[in-house]
Short mmCIF file of C-alpha atoms and ligand atoms in Angstrom, two decimals:
data_model
loop_
_atom_site.label_atom_id
_atom_site.label_comp_id
_atom_site.label_asym_id
_atom_site.label_seq_id
_atom_site.Cartn_x
_atom_site.Cartn_y
_atom_site.Cartn_z
CA MET A 1 -67.61 -12.04 -68.88
CA ALA A 2 -65.80 -10.48 -65.97
CA LYS A 3 -69.10 -9.53 -64.35
CA THR A 4 -70.92 -12.79 -64.87
CA LEU A 5 -68.16 -15.02 -63.49
CA PRO A 6 -68.56 -14.49 -59.75
CA ILE A 7 -72.33 -14.91 -60.05
CA CYS A 8 -71.81 -18.11 -61.92
CA ILE A 9 -69.50 -19.43 -59.22
CA VAL A 10 -72.13 -18.74 -56.60
CA ILE A 11 -74.70 -20.69 -58.61
CA PHE A 12 -72.12 -23.38 -59.24
CA ALA A 13 -71.35 -23.83 -55.58
CA ALA A 14 -75.03 -23.87 -54.69
CA VAL A 15 -76.02 -26.40 -57.32
CA SER A 16 -72.80 -28.40 -56.92
CA HIS A 17 -73.38 -30.11 -60.22
CA SER A 18 -72.72 -29.43 -63.83
CA CYS A 19 -73.05 -25.77 -64.46
CA CYS A 20 -72.07 -23.28 -66.92
CA GLY A 21 -68.96 -24.93 -68.38
CA THR A 22 -67.96 -22.20 -70.78
CA MET A 23 -68.91 -19.37 -68.46
CA LEU A 24 -66.11 -20.29 -66.09
CA ALA A 25 -63.49 -19.86 -68.77
CA THR A 26 -60.70 -17.50 -67.97
CA LYS A 27 -57.04 -17.13 -68.73
CA GLU A 28 -56.51 -14.86 -65.81
CA TYR A 29 -55.36 -15.87 -62.37
CA GLY A 30 -56.76 -14.08 -59.40
CA TRP A 31 -60.35 -15.24 -59.67
CA ARG A 32 -61.81 -16.54 -56.51
CA PRO A 33 -61.16 -20.31 -56.48
CA ILE A 34 -64.11 -22.67 -56.51
CA PHE A 35 -64.62 -23.95 -52.99
CA VAL A 36 -65.07 -27.72 -52.78
CA ASP A 37 -67.33 -28.20 -49.80
CA ASN A 38 -67.87 -31.88 -50.48
CA GLU A 39 -67.80 -32.83 -54.13
CA ILE A 40 -68.31 -31.18 -57.49
CA VAL A 41 -68.88 -32.85 -60.84
CA ILE A 42 -68.04 -30.80 -63.88
CA ASN A 43 -69.37 -31.68 -67.30
CA GLY A 44 -67.86 -30.33 -70.46
CA PRO A 45 -67.80 -28.67 -72.86
CA PHE A 46 -64.48 -27.20 -71.88
CA GLY A 47 -62.57 -24.53 -73.78
CA ASP A 48 -58.95 -25.03 -74.74
CA ASP A 49 -57.63 -22.24 -72.55
CA PHE A 50 -59.56 -22.74 -69.34
CA ILE A 51 -57.80 -22.34 -66.03
CA TRP A 52 -59.76 -23.34 -62.97
CA GLN A 53 -58.71 -23.15 -59.37
CA PHE A 54 -60.17 -25.25 -56.62
CA GLU A 55 -59.81 -25.02 -52.90
CA ALA A 56 -60.89 -27.17 -49.97
CA GLN A 57 -61.01 -26.44 -46.28
CA GLU A 58 -57.56 -26.20 -44.72
CA ASN A 59 -56.05 -29.55 -43.62
CA HIS A 60 -57.89 -31.29 -46.43
CA ILE A 61 -56.66 -32.24 -49.85
CA LEU A 62 -58.41 -32.53 -53.21
CA ALA A 63 -59.09 -35.75 -55.11
CA PHE A 64 -59.61 -35.75 -58.89
CA SER A 65 -61.21 -38.55 -60.85
CA ILE A 66 -62.58 -38.85 -64.38
CA LEU A 67 -66.05 -40.35 -64.31
CA ASP A 68 -66.45 -41.40 -67.91
CA GLY A 69 -62.95 -42.22 -69.05
CA ASN A 70 -59.48 -42.54 -67.65
CA ILE A 71 -56.96 -40.07 -66.38
CA LYS A 72 -54.34 -40.95 -68.98
CA ASP A 73 -56.65 -40.02 -71.86
CA ALA A 74 -57.90 -36.95 -70.08
CA GLN A 75 -54.31 -35.75 -69.60
CA GLN A 76 -54.09 -35.09 -73.32
CA PHE A 77 -56.47 -32.22 -72.74
CA LEU A 78 -55.87 -31.07 -69.24
CA SER A 79 -53.26 -30.97 -66.53
CA ILE A 80 -54.00 -30.96 -62.82
CA HIS A 81 -51.59 -29.09 -60.58
CA ASP A 82 -50.91 -29.34 -56.87
CA GLY A 83 -51.44 -25.83 -55.52
CA ALA A 84 -52.52 -22.44 -56.81
CA GLY A 85 -49.23 -21.06 -58.11
CA ILE A 86 -48.29 -20.62 -61.75
CA ASP A 87 -45.44 -23.11 -61.26
CA SER A 88 -47.35 -25.69 -59.20
CA PRO A 89 -46.16 -29.25 -59.91
CA TYR A 90 -48.35 -31.90 -61.49
CA VAL A 91 -50.58 -33.83 -59.14
CA GLN A 92 -49.07 -37.25 -58.47
CA LEU A 93 -50.53 -40.66 -57.83
CA GLU A 94 -50.65 -41.35 -54.14
CA ASN A 95 -47.73 -43.00 -52.34
CA GLY A 96 -47.42 -46.69 -53.29
CA ASP A 97 -47.81 -47.98 -49.73
CA ILE A 98 -51.17 -46.27 -49.44
CA MET A 99 -52.28 -47.54 -52.85
CA GLN A 100 -51.25 -51.08 -52.01
CA LEU A 101 -53.53 -51.16 -48.97
CA SER A 102 -56.38 -49.25 -50.60
CA ARG A 103 -59.54 -50.93 -51.78
CA LYS A 104 -59.24 -52.38 -55.26
CA GLY A 105 -61.85 -51.18 -57.69
CA LEU A 106 -61.99 -47.60 -56.47
CA PRO A 107 -61.99 -45.08 -59.33
CA GLU A 108 -58.50 -44.03 -60.40
CA THR A 109 -57.87 -40.86 -58.44
CA LEU A 110 -55.16 -38.22 -58.25
CA TYR A 111 -54.52 -36.37 -54.99
CA THR A 112 -53.04 -33.00 -54.16
CA THR A 113 -50.85 -32.59 -51.08
CA THR A 114 -52.24 -29.14 -50.30
CA SER A 115 -55.79 -27.80 -50.08
CA LYS A 116 -55.51 -26.05 -53.46
CA ALA A 117 -55.41 -27.20 -57.08
CA THR A 118 -55.31 -25.73 -60.54
CA VAL A 119 -56.71 -27.40 -63.66
CA ARG A 120 -55.46 -26.17 -67.03
CA PHE A 121 -56.92 -27.19 -70.36
CA SER A 122 -54.46 -27.33 -73.18
CA LYS A 123 -56.61 -28.76 -75.97
CA PHE A 124 -60.31 -28.94 -76.65
CA PRO A 125 -61.37 -32.43 -75.54
CA LYS A 126 -62.50 -34.66 -78.40
CA SER A 127 -64.86 -36.64 -76.24
CA HIS A 128 -67.17 -35.56 -73.48
CA LEU A 129 -65.33 -35.27 -70.18
CA LYS A 130 -66.76 -35.51 -66.70
CA LEU A 131 -64.38 -34.42 -63.97
CA LYS A 132 -65.14 -35.18 -60.32
CA ILE A 133 -63.44 -33.14 -57.62
CA GLN A 134 -63.81 -34.22 -54.01
CA LYS A 135 -62.57 -32.98 -50.70
CA ALA A 136 -60.42 -35.77 -49.22
CA ALA A 137 -58.68 -36.64 -45.97
CA ASN A 138 -54.90 -36.50 -46.08
CA CYS A 139 -53.62 -40.07 -46.00
CA SER A 140 -49.92 -39.13 -45.78
CA TYR A 141 -49.69 -37.99 -42.22
CA ASN A 142 -46.25 -38.39 -40.75
CA ILE A 143 -46.50 -42.12 -40.79
CA LYS A 144 -44.22 -43.95 -38.46
CA PRO A 145 -42.76 -47.36 -39.26
CA GLU A 146 -45.29 -49.11 -37.03
CA THR A 147 -48.24 -47.58 -38.91
CA GLN A 148 -49.94 -48.69 -42.13
CA CYS A 149 -52.46 -46.48 -43.93
CA GLY A 150 -54.75 -46.88 -46.91
CA ARG A 151 -58.04 -45.86 -48.46
CA MET A 152 -59.99 -48.98 -47.48
CA VAL A 153 -63.51 -47.71 -47.81
CA ASP A 154 -63.66 -44.99 -50.47
CA GLU A 155 -61.41 -42.51 -52.27
CA VAL A 156 -61.75 -39.76 -49.70
CA SER A 157 -61.41 -41.32 -46.25
CA CYS A 158 -58.25 -42.83 -44.78
CA TYR A 159 -57.64 -45.63 -42.25
CA CYS A 160 -54.39 -46.41 -40.44
CA ALA A 161 -53.50 -49.44 -38.33
CA VAL A 162 -51.14 -48.56 -35.49
CA PHE A 163 -49.10 -51.54 -34.34
CA THR A 164 -48.09 -50.43 -30.86
CA ASN A 165 -49.57 -51.64 -27.60
CA LYS A 166 -51.26 -48.87 -25.64
CA ASN A 167 -54.43 -48.44 -23.64
CA GLN A 168 -57.57 -46.99 -25.22
CA SER A 169 -57.11 -43.41 -24.07
CA ASP A 170 -53.46 -43.30 -25.18
CA HIS A 171 -54.43 -44.55 -28.65
CA THR A 172 -57.27 -42.03 -28.82
CA MET A 173 -54.69 -39.29 -28.31
CA SER A 174 -52.18 -40.73 -30.81
CA CYS A 175 -54.88 -40.73 -33.50
CA VAL A 176 -55.70 -37.10 -32.68
CA ASP A 177 -51.99 -36.19 -32.80
CA ASN A 178 -52.04 -37.35 -36.44
CA GLY A 179 -55.23 -35.49 -37.36
CA MET A 180 -57.30 -38.66 -37.11
CA LYS A 181 -59.77 -40.35 -34.76
CA LEU A 182 -60.01 -43.80 -33.27
CA VAL A 183 -62.13 -45.89 -35.65
CA SER A 184 -65.94 -46.15 -35.48
CA PHE A 185 -67.74 -48.90 -37.37
CA GLU A 186 -70.92 -47.26 -38.49
CA SER A 187 -71.83 -50.01 -40.93
CA LYS A 188 -71.15 -53.67 -41.53
CA GLU A 189 -69.52 -52.77 -44.84
CA GLU A 190 -67.05 -50.38 -43.23
CA GLU A 191 -66.13 -52.98 -40.62
CA GLU A 192 -65.64 -55.70 -43.26
CA LEU A 193 -63.45 -53.53 -45.47
CA VAL A 194 -61.17 -52.74 -42.54
CA HIS A 195 -61.24 -56.36 -41.31
CA ARG A 196 -60.32 -57.67 -44.79
CA THR A 197 -57.25 -55.44 -44.86
CA TRP A 198 -55.77 -56.20 -41.46
CA SER A 199 -57.64 -59.37 -40.41
CA THR A 200 -58.79 -59.68 -36.81
CA GLN A 201 -56.04 -61.88 -35.45
CA ILE A 202 -54.55 -58.99 -33.54
CA PRO A 203 -57.09 -57.09 -31.44
CA PHE A 204 -57.59 -53.40 -32.23
CA TRP A 205 -58.99 -50.56 -30.17
CA THR A 206 -62.06 -48.76 -31.51
CA SER A 207 -63.77 -45.62 -30.20
CA LEU A 208 -66.83 -47.39 -28.73
CA THR A 209 -67.07 -46.91 -24.96
CA ASP A 210 -69.61 -46.78 -22.15
CA THR A 211 -67.26 -44.99 -19.75
CA ARG A 212 -69.66 -42.07 -19.32
CA ARG A 213 -72.66 -44.17 -18.37
CA ASP A 214 -72.62 -47.94 -17.97
CA GLY A 215 -74.68 -49.59 -20.69
CA SER A 216 -74.84 -46.50 -22.95
CA TRP A 217 -72.34 -47.26 -25.68
CA ILE A 218 -71.08 -44.25 -27.59
CA TRP A 219 -68.84 -44.05 -30.65
CA GLU A 220 -66.63 -41.39 -29.11
CA SER A 221 -65.11 -40.33 -32.43
CA THR A 222 -68.47 -39.20 -33.72
CA MET A 223 -70.24 -38.84 -30.36
CA THR A 224 -73.10 -41.02 -31.55
CA LEU A 225 -75.03 -43.19 -29.17
CA LEU A 226 -75.51 -46.78 -30.25
CA SER A 227 -79.25 -47.52 -30.36
CA ASN A 228 -81.17 -50.72 -30.99
CA GLN A 229 -81.50 -49.83 -34.65
CA ASN A 230 -77.76 -49.53 -35.18
CA TYR A 231 -75.37 -52.08 -36.56
CA THR A 232 -73.58 -54.04 -33.83
CA ASN A 233 -71.35 -57.09 -33.88
CA TRP A 234 -70.96 -58.06 -30.23
CA PHE A 235 -69.46 -61.39 -29.26
CA PRO A 236 -72.30 -63.69 -28.06
CA GLY A 237 -73.28 -62.74 -24.50
CA ARG A 238 -71.50 -59.37 -24.68
CA PRO A 239 -71.48 -56.70 -23.51
CA LEU A 240 -71.87 -57.80 -19.89
CA VAL A 241 -74.74 -55.91 -18.34
CA GLN A 242 -74.14 -56.02 -14.61
CA ASP A 243 -74.08 -52.59 -12.97
CA SER A 244 -70.92 -50.51 -12.83
CA ASN A 245 -68.70 -53.08 -14.45
CA GLN A 246 -65.24 -51.96 -15.55
CA LEU A 247 -65.37 -53.36 -19.05
CA ASN A 248 -66.01 -50.01 -20.67
CA CYS A 249 -64.18 -50.10 -24.00
CA MET A 250 -64.78 -52.11 -27.16
CA LEU A 251 -61.86 -54.13 -28.45
CA TYR A 252 -62.27 -55.63 -31.91
CA GLY A 253 -60.94 -59.08 -32.77
CA GLY A 254 -58.11 -61.03 -31.16
CA SER A 255 -58.12 -64.61 -29.93
CA THR A 256 -60.90 -64.08 -27.36
CA TYR A 257 -63.44 -62.31 -29.55
CA SER A 258 -62.26 -63.42 -33.05
CA SER A 259 -64.08 -61.17 -35.53
CA PHE A 260 -66.55 -59.81 -32.98
CA TRP A 261 -66.74 -56.89 -30.61
CA GLY A 262 -65.70 -57.50 -27.01
CA ASP A 263 -66.14 -55.26 -23.96
CA VAL A 264 -62.86 -55.07 -22.04
CA ASN A 265 -61.05 -53.00 -19.47
CA CYS A 266 -59.94 -49.72 -21.11
CA SER A 267 -56.50 -50.12 -19.51
CA THR A 268 -55.81 -53.21 -21.62
CA LEU A 269 -52.85 -52.74 -23.96
CA ALA A 270 -53.61 -53.30 -27.67
CA ASN A 271 -53.07 -52.00 -31.21
CA ALA A 272 -55.52 -49.54 -32.77
CA ILE A 273 -57.06 -48.32 -36.00
CA CYS A 274 -57.38 -44.59 -36.66
CA GLU A 275 -59.59 -43.07 -39.34
CA ALA A 276 -59.90 -39.71 -41.02
CA GLN A 277 -63.06 -38.61 -42.80
CA PRO A 278 -62.96 -35.65 -45.18
C1 NAG B 1 -50.61 -33.99 -45.69
O1 NAG B 1 -49.61 -34.74 -45.02
C2 NAG B 1 -48.29 -34.47 -45.47
C3 NAG B 1 -47.35 -35.41 -44.73
O2 NAG B 1 -47.44 -35.27 -43.35
C4 NAG B 1 -47.95 -33.00 -45.23
O3 NAG B 1 -46.69 -32.72 -45.75
C5 NAG B 1 -48.99 -32.13 -45.94
O4 NAG B 1 -48.77 -30.78 -45.61
C6 NAG B 1 -50.39 -32.51 -45.49
N1 NAG B 1 -51.37 -31.72 -46.25
C7 NAG B 1 -52.34 -31.00 -45.67
C8 NAG B 1 -53.25 -30.25 -46.59
O5 NAG B 1 -52.52 -30.98 -44.47
C1 NAG B 2 -78.11 -45.28 -35.38
O1 NAG B 2 -79.42 -45.36 -35.91
C2 NAG B 2 -80.06 -44.09 -35.98
C3 NAG B 2 -81.50 -44.32 -36.38
O2 NAG B 2 -81.58 -45.16 -37.51
C4 NAG B 2 -79.30 -43.21 -36.96
O3 NAG B 2 -79.90 -41.93 -37.05
C5 NAG B 2 -77.85 -43.07 -36.48
O4 NAG B 2 -77.10 -42.33 -37.42
C6 NAG B 2 -77.23 -44.43 -36.28
N1 NAG B 2 -75.92 -44.25 -35.65
C7 NAG B 2 -74.85 -44.93 -36.00
C8 NAG B 2 -73.63 -44.70 -35.17
O5 NAG B 2 -74.84 -45.70 -36.94
C1 NAG B 3 -58.62 -52.62 -15.24
O1 NAG B 3 -57.21 -52.48 -15.36
C2 NAG B 3 -56.61 -51.71 -14.37
C3 NAG B 3 -55.13 -51.53 -14.70
O2 NAG B 3 -54.57 -52.75 -15.08
C4 NAG B 3 -56.81 -52.35 -13.00
O3 NAG B 3 -56.28 -51.50 -12.00
C5 NAG B 3 -58.30 -52.55 -12.77
O4 NAG B 3 -58.47 -53.25 -11.57
C6 NAG B 3 -58.88 -53.32 -13.93
N1 NAG B 3 -60.30 -53.46 -13.70
C7 NAG B 3 -60.92 -54.64 -13.78
C8 NAG B 3 -62.39 -54.66 -13.50
O5 NAG B 3 -60.34 -55.64 -14.14
C1 NAG B 4 -53.18 -45.28 -20.10
O1 NAG B 4 -51.77 -45.31 -20.06
C2 NAG B 4 -51.18 -44.09 -19.58
C3 NAG B 4 -49.68 -44.26 -19.64
O2 NAG B 4 -49.26 -44.58 -20.95
C4 NAG B 4 -51.64 -43.82 -18.16
O3 NAG B 4 -51.12 -42.58 -17.74
C5 NAG B 4 -53.16 -43.77 -18.12
O4 NAG B 4 -53.60 -43.64 -16.78
C6 NAG B 4 -53.73 -45.05 -18.69
N1 NAG B 4 -55.19 -44.94 -18.72
C7 NAG B 4 -55.99 -45.96 -18.45
C8 NAG B 4 -57.45 -45.71 -18.51
O5 NAG B 4 -55.53 -47.06 -18.17
#
């Protein structure tokens, strides 16, 4: 057993899917934790004295959901702990303010506050259990009173509206100060989920700019160039195309552009939305 375990973990990480349930069983601490690069789904059968440790990249947290049941039932058989220590506390539901703003209908998910977790089985599960472990963005950054955060799009990313008026570059830096980036709308769905949460009555800064070269719009947060094939939602007649104009930043919403994208002067003062991807 002791010899096969590390090999199994290597296979496990490579396949990233159900693998070798019983072979991972151990009562001992000190095994190398399973690294969660993106997501792992573990299928039973599970033994009644399994202890598994998981770890994500630093500055990330871990999200646990049960794919074929609910967490309450699963907790009869297992406990999920926040951290790697023997006395790590139980993983808690996320802060109520975040849950309130998060998308309804997402799978019920428990989050750690650190990049490590321990799962302990106490009883042999009666039914088949499928446990999903994902690397997630921290959604509990030191949130100031003028900021609202939630998991609008999926269980692992986080979006925050920042209700202070600043220019585009100042907001870019405030997002970075909180481990986030100014928002990029890479799909219609993402834009709509954010829009539904905060409406578009108040204009928000996004990371789309053509500061570097007029007419070449780049989502600065991801450094991706907007091409003809990409999703766009410009206000009719925008962006203006005359040479070397000064309207180099995309402001979303507000009374002028309603729920469309407008090209405006980057010095304009507005609110912003930051996002963090795992
Ligand atoms: C997540 O954010 C909270 C609140 O700022 C902080 O206490 C915690 O250390 C953060 N976790 C990680 C893994 O960065
Ligand atoms: C834009 O479209 C290209 C080609 O379909 C795609 O590779 C790229 O990821 C898209 N970029 C964005 C920002 O959606
Ligand atoms: C953009 O705003 C700045 C600061 O308010 C101002 O100096 C500049 O003239 C503006 N540019 C245009 C084209 O309006
Ligand atoms: C943004 O505002 C800061 C002051 O808060 C100022 O120093 C900076 O020059 C402004 N940048 C632009 C592009 O207006």
